[in-house]
mmCIF file of C-alpha atoms in Angstrom:
data_model
loop_
_atom_site.group_PDB
_atom_site.id
_atom_site.type_symbol
_atom_site.label_atom_id
_atom_site.label_comp_id
_atom_site.label_asym_id
_atom_site.label_seq_id
_atom_site.Cartn_x
_atom_site.Cartn_y
_atom_site.Cartn_z
ATOM 1 C CA UNK A 1 12.833 -3.030 3.217
ATOM 2 C CA UNK A 2 10.395 -4.544 5.806
ATOM 3 C CA UNK A 3 8.770 -2.839 8.838
ATOM 4 C CA UNK A 4 10.858 -3.570 11.954
ATOM 5 C CA UNK A 5 11.637 -2.432 15.592
ATOM 6 C CA UNK A 6 13.606 0.661 15.045
ATOM 7 C CA UNK A 7 13.239 2.125 18.541
ATOM 8 C CA UNK A 8 11.520 5.175 17.112
ATOM 9 C CA UNK A 9 7.777 5.614 17.417
ATOM 10 C CA UNK A 10 6.179 8.956 17.856
ATOM 11 C CA UNK A 11 9.397 10.778 18.959
ATOM 12 C CA UNK A 12 11.494 10.837 15.755
ATOM 13 C CA UNK A 13 10.282 14.085 14.019
ATOM 14 C CA UNK A 14 6.656 12.748 14.168
ATOM 15 C CA UNK A 15 4.265 14.787 16.430
ATOM 16 C CA UNK A 16 1.670 13.108 18.665
ATOM 17 C CA UNK A 17 -0.933 15.197 16.842
ATOM 18 C CA UNK A 18 0.130 14.098 13.352
ATOM 19 C CA UNK A 19 -0.065 10.430 14.599
ATOM 20 C CA UNK A 20 -3.544 10.934 15.844
ATOM 21 C CA UNK A 21 -4.489 12.121 12.355
ATOM 22 C CA UNK A 22 -2.510 9.585 10.564
ATOM 23 C CA UNK A 23 -4.224 6.761 12.638
ATOM 24 C CA UNK A 24 -7.641 8.072 11.556
ATOM 25 C CA UNK A 25 -6.602 7.558 7.999
ATOM 26 C CA UNK A 26 -6.014 3.820 8.491
ATOM 27 C CA UNK A 27 -9.525 2.950 9.451
ATOM 28 C CA UNK A 28 -10.643 1.831 5.897
ATOM 29 C CA UNK A 29 -7.690 -0.477 5.140
ATOM 30 C CA UNK A 30 -9.345 -3.808 6.051
ATOM 31 C CA UNK A 31 -10.770 -5.413 2.950
ATOM 32 C CA UNK A 32 -13.271 -8.130 3.255
ATOM 33 C CA UNK A 33 -14.693 -10.579 0.764
ATOM 34 C CA UNK A 34 -17.297 -13.182 1.399
ATOM 35 C CA UNK A 35 -20.851 -14.126 1.568
ATOM 36 C CA UNK A 36 -23.328 -15.929 4.010
ATOM 37 C CA UNK A 37 -22.503 -19.274 2.340
ATOM 38 C CA UNK A 38 -18.769 -18.782 2.313
ATOM 39 C CA UNK A 39 -16.410 -17.877 5.224
ATOM 40 C CA UNK A 40 -15.238 -14.096 4.994
ATOM 41 C CA UNK A 41 -11.870 -13.412 3.738
ATOM 42 C CA UNK A 42 -10.208 -10.367 5.423
ATOM 43 C CA UNK A 43 -6.895 -8.681 4.486
ATOM 44 C CA UNK A 44 -5.395 -5.531 5.881
ATOM 45 C CA UNK A 45 -4.077 -3.606 2.886
ATOM 46 C CA UNK A 46 -1.528 -1.145 3.890
ATOM 47 C CA UNK A 47 -0.208 -0.180 0.475
ATOM 48 C CA UNK A 48 -1.511 1.065 -1.985
ATOM 49 C CA UNK A 49 -3.707 3.152 0.303
ATOM 50 C CA UNK A 50 -7.162 1.454 0.094
ATOM 51 C CA UNK A 51 -10.609 2.704 0.900
ATOM 52 C CA UNK A 52 -14.332 1.769 0.249
ATOM 53 C CA UNK A 53 -15.936 3.423 -2.544
ATOM 54 C CA UNK A 54 -19.824 4.459 -2.639
ATOM 55 C CA UNK A 55 -20.896 0.895 -3.371
ATOM 56 C CA UNK A 56 -18.847 -0.490 -0.439
ATOM 57 C CA UNK A 57 -16.210 -2.005 -2.691
ATOM 58 C CA UNK A 58 -12.427 -1.897 -1.897
ATOM 59 C CA UNK A 59 -10.700 0.636 -4.180
ATOM 60 C CA UNK A 60 -7.306 2.372 -4.326
ATOM 61 C CA UNK A 61 -6.162 5.272 -6.469
ATOM 62 C CA UNK A 62 -2.692 4.542 -7.555
ATOM 63 C CA UNK A 63 -0.633 7.692 -7.482
ATOM 64 C CA UNK A 64 2.843 6.391 -8.514
ATOM 65 C CA UNK A 65 3.528 4.277 -11.583
ATOM 66 C CA UNK A 66 4.969 1.299 -9.659
ATOM 67 C CA UNK A 67 3.271 1.061 -6.186
ATOM 68 C CA UNK A 68 4.389 -1.293 -3.654
ATOM 69 C CA UNK A 69 1.883 -3.793 -2.386
ATOM 70 C CA UNK A 70 1.855 -4.483 1.348
ATOM 71 C CA UNK A 71 -0.397 -6.326 3.589
ATOM 72 C CA UNK A 72 -0.461 -7.134 7.301
ATOM 73 C CA UNK A 73 -1.157 -10.632 6.774
ATOM 74 C CA UNK A 74 0.885 -13.282 4.994
ATOM 75 C CA UNK A 75 -0.603 -14.344 1.581
ATOM 76 C CA UNK A 76 -1.155 -17.603 -0.151
ATOM 77 C CA UNK A 77 -1.608 -15.905 -3.479
ATOM 78 C CA UNK A 78 -1.573 -12.570 -5.071
ATOM 79 C CA UNK A 79 -2.583 -11.698 -8.759
ATOM 80 C CA UNK A 80 -3.315 -8.812 -10.913
ATOM 81 C CA UNK A 81 -6.140 -9.004 -13.546
ATOM 82 C CA UNK A 82 -7.433 -6.799 -16.249
ATOM 83 C CA UNK A 83 -10.741 -7.304 -17.852
ATOM 84 C CA UNK A 84 -10.865 -10.996 -16.393
ATOM 85 C CA UNK A 85 -7.391 -11.939 -17.712
ATOM 86 C CA UNK A 86 -4.482 -12.622 -15.388
ATOM 87 C CA UNK A 87 -1.588 -10.394 -15.947
ATOM 88 C CA UNK A 88 0.564 -11.682 -13.122
ATOM 89 C CA UNK A 89 0.309 -14.337 -10.349
ATOM 90 C CA UNK A 90 2.312 -15.477 -7.607
ATOM 91 C CA UNK A 91 1.430 -18.542 -5.323
ATOM 92 C CA UNK A 92 2.911 -19.592 -2.137
ATOM 93 C CA UNK A 93 2.411 -22.221 0.730
ATOM 94 C CA UNK A 94 1.462 -21.631 4.346
ATOM 95 C CA UNK A 95 4.810 -22.687 5.319
ATOM 96 C CA UNK A 96 6.478 -20.064 2.961
ATOM 97 C CA UNK A 97 3.863 -17.448 2.526
ATOM 98 C CA UNK A 98 4.204 -14.125 0.686
ATOM 99 C CA UNK A 99 5.246 -11.598 3.289
ATOM 100 C CA UNK A 100 6.594 -8.034 3.442
ATOM 101 C CA UNK A 101 6.515 -5.172 0.757
ATOM 102 C CA UNK A 102 6.327 -6.460 -2.737
ATOM 103 C CA UNK A 103 7.665 -4.378 -5.677
ATOM 104 C CA UNK A 104 5.163 -3.742 -8.450
ATOM 105 C CA UNK A 105 5.611 -6.907 -10.665
ATOM 106 C CA UNK A 106 4.319 -5.685 -14.089
ATOM 107 C CA UNK A 107 4.631 -2.774 -16.349
ATOM 108 C CA UNK A 108 3.862 0.622 -14.663
ATOM 109 C CA UNK A 109 0.114 1.367 -14.320
ATOM 110 C CA UNK A 110 -1.272 3.712 -16.865
ATOM 111 C CA UNK A 111 -3.201 6.885 -16.183
ATOM 112 C CA UNK A 112 -6.676 5.882 -15.259
ATOM 113 C CA UNK A 113 -6.130 2.259 -16.111
ATOM 114 C CA UNK A 114 -8.272 0.036 -14.093
ATOM 115 C CA UNK A 115 -6.764 -3.353 -12.731
ATOM 116 C CA UNK A 116 -8.111 -5.881 -10.194
ATOM 117 C CA UNK A 117 -5.684 -6.850 -7.188
ATOM 118 C CA UNK A 118 -6.773 -10.199 -5.676
ATOM 119 C CA UNK A 119 -5.116 -11.280 -2.354
ATOM 120 C CA UNK A 120 -5.719 -14.698 -0.629
ATOM 121 C CA UNK A 121 -4.568 -14.773 3.017
ATOM 122 C CA UNK A 122 -3.205 -17.867 4.598
ATOM 123 C CA UNK A 123 -6.427 -17.966 6.791
ATOM 124 C CA UNK A 124 -8.633 -18.321 3.646
ATOM 125 C CA UNK A 125 -10.839 -21.241 4.109
ATOM 126 C CA UNK A 126 -11.107 -22.138 0.390
ATOM 127 C CA UNK A 127 -8.826 -21.983 -2.657
ATOM 128 C CA UNK A 128 -11.081 -19.529 -4.528
ATOM 129 C CA UNK A 129 -11.506 -17.087 -1.761
ATOM 130 C CA UNK A 130 -9.871 -13.692 -2.481
ATOM 131 C CA UNK A 131 -10.212 -10.098 -1.251
ATOM 132 C CA UNK A 132 -10.643 -7.936 -4.247
ATOM 133 C CA UNK A 133 -9.264 -4.335 -4.596
ATOM 134 C CA UNK A 134 -10.064 -2.319 -7.790
ATOM 135 C CA UNK A 135 -6.769 -0.182 -8.528
ATOM 136 C CA UNK A 136 -7.146 2.832 -10.789
ATOM 137 C CA UNK A 137 -4.251 4.727 -12.086
ATOM 138 C CA UNK A 138 -4.311 8.421 -11.294
ATOM 139 C CA UNK A 139 -4.098 11.142 -13.952
ATOM 140 C CA UNK A 140 -1.250 11.382 -16.258
ATOM 141 C CA UNK A 141 -0.096 14.642 -14.544
ATOM 142 C CA UNK A 142 -0.136 13.246 -11.168
ATOM 143 C CA UNK A 143 1.668 10.051 -12.058
ATOM 144 C CA UNK A 144 4.523 11.927 -13.997
ATOM 145 C CA UNK A 145 4.672 14.666 -11.086
ATOM 146 C CA UNK A 146 5.019 12.113 -8.245
ATOM 147 C CA UNK A 147 7.463 9.884 -10.281
ATOM 148 C CA UNK A 148 9.555 12.983 -10.922
ATOM 149 C CA UNK A 149 9.534 14.044 -7.379
ATOM 150 C CA UNK A 150 10.666 10.541 -6.050
ATOM 151 C CA UNK A 151 13.592 10.801 -8.569
ATOM 152 C CA UNK A 152 14.615 14.194 -7.114
ATOM 153 C CA UNK A 153 14.594 12.897 -3.641
ATOM 154 C CA UNK A 154 17.444 10.579 -4.321
ATOM 155 C CA UNK A 155 18.864 8.735 -1.298
ATOM 156 C CA UNK A 156 18.434 11.666 1.290
ATOM 157 C CA UNK A 157 16.311 10.339 4.233
ATOM 158 C CA UNK A 158 15.563 13.940 5.461
ATOM 159 C CA UNK A 159 14.261 14.848 1.999
ATOM 160 C CA UNK A 160 12.223 11.805 1.986
ATOM 161 C CA UNK A 161 10.677 12.647 5.543
ATOM 162 C CA UNK A 162 9.856 16.107 4.513
ATOM 163 C CA UNK A 163 8.029 14.713 1.333
ATOM 164 C CA UNK A 164 6.010 12.281 3.461
ATOM 165 C CA UNK A 165 5.202 15.153 6.011
ATOM 166 C CA UNK A 166 4.180 17.397 3.293
ATOM 167 C CA UNK A 167 2.020 14.801 1.720
ATOM 168 C CA UNK A 168 0.278 14.192 5.183
ATOM 169 C CA UNK A 169 -0.175 17.768 5.811
ATOM 170 C CA UNK A 170 -1.919 18.115 2.407
ATOM 171 C CA UNK A 171 -4.081 15.103 3.348
ATOM 172 C CA UNK A 172 -2.535 13.044 0.394
ATOM 173 C CA UNK A 173 -2.412 9.898 2.246
ATOM 174 C CA UNK A 174 -2.160 7.485 -0.613
ATOM 175 C CA UNK A 175 1.105 9.539 -1.818
ATOM 176 C CA UNK A 176 2.626 9.397 1.755
ATOM 177 C CA UNK A 177 2.160 5.660 1.909
ATOM 178 C CA UNK A 178 3.751 5.232 -1.642
ATOM 179 C CA UNK A 179 6.675 7.146 -0.626
ATOM 180 C CA UNK A 180 7.104 5.435 2.768
ATOM 181 C CA UNK A 181 7.039 1.858 1.158
ATOM 182 C CA UNK A 182 8.670 2.649 -2.128
ATOM 183 C CA UNK A 183 11.579 0.196 -2.893
ATOM 184 C CA UNK A 184 14.190 3.043 -3.479
ATOM 185 C CA UNK A 185 13.098 4.955 -0.197
ATOM 186 C CA UNK A 186 16.044 5.118 2.227
ATOM 187 C CA UNK A 187 16.250 3.777 5.770
ATOM 188 C CA UNK A 188 16.621 6.216 8.782
ATOM 189 C CA UNK A 189 15.142 6.238 12.307
ATOM 190 C CA UNK A 190 12.504 8.747 11.662
ATOM 191 C CA UNK A 191 11.243 7.000 8.321
ATOM 192 C CA UNK A 192 11.362 3.502 9.939
ATOM 193 C CA UNK A 193 9.357 4.995 12.745
ATOM 194 C CA UNK A 194 6.742 6.014 10.365
ATOM 195 C CA UNK A 195 6.785 2.481 8.750
ATOM 196 C CA UNK A 196 6.440 0.774 12.086
ATOM 197 C CA UNK A 197 3.579 2.940 13.174
ATOM 198 C CA UNK A 198 1.618 2.466 10.015
ATOM 199 C CA UNK A 199 2.319 -1.197 10.053
ATOM 200 C CA UNK A 200 1.194 -1.656 13.670
ATOM 201 C CA UNK A 201 -1.869 0.660 13.390
ATOM 202 C CA UNK A 202 -2.899 -0.296 9.850
ATOM 203 C CA UNK A 203 -5.626 -2.623 10.903
ATOM 204 C CA UNK A 204 -6.830 -0.400 13.831
ATOM 205 C CA UNK A 205 -5.005 -2.410 16.380
#
């Protein structure tokens, strides 16, 4: 599943008012890392839903056990760490970068578990330059409830659309994005319209 032109933008069961609100939720998706001495690395993280915490660091509460990782930019490297140890790593080349939604590559995230997601875009000036996002698992109750809800949705696009809209109505943006880009989520004009709009506006463009 990749964002694509579906011919459905704001008209497929998605109101203009809702999209205005959705667009406002995408302001904090751009994650930067760098210093005066090193060129800044910027990555637009679409999933999991990423914000800046009180100290200005990129952070994401992971509300499903196996979140999809999706960035707007192609990547040279992606890796997951815990306490400084590499749990998983994937490298690519500029000619064949990492692109599109990536299924969660390791064991499901545990309740309140803290992991570090490191992303290196193809535009990075140096091999050691990464955007860093602190991932934290939601509560045990939330993770279990959301996993069960996704299983109940099955392959019915209408049910998935209702679930996404309900999440947005309740201002649960992280859950809405997790549903939209879940590997098992079905395809439909309305859902693909959502995905395309999130993809296009995810960096405030």
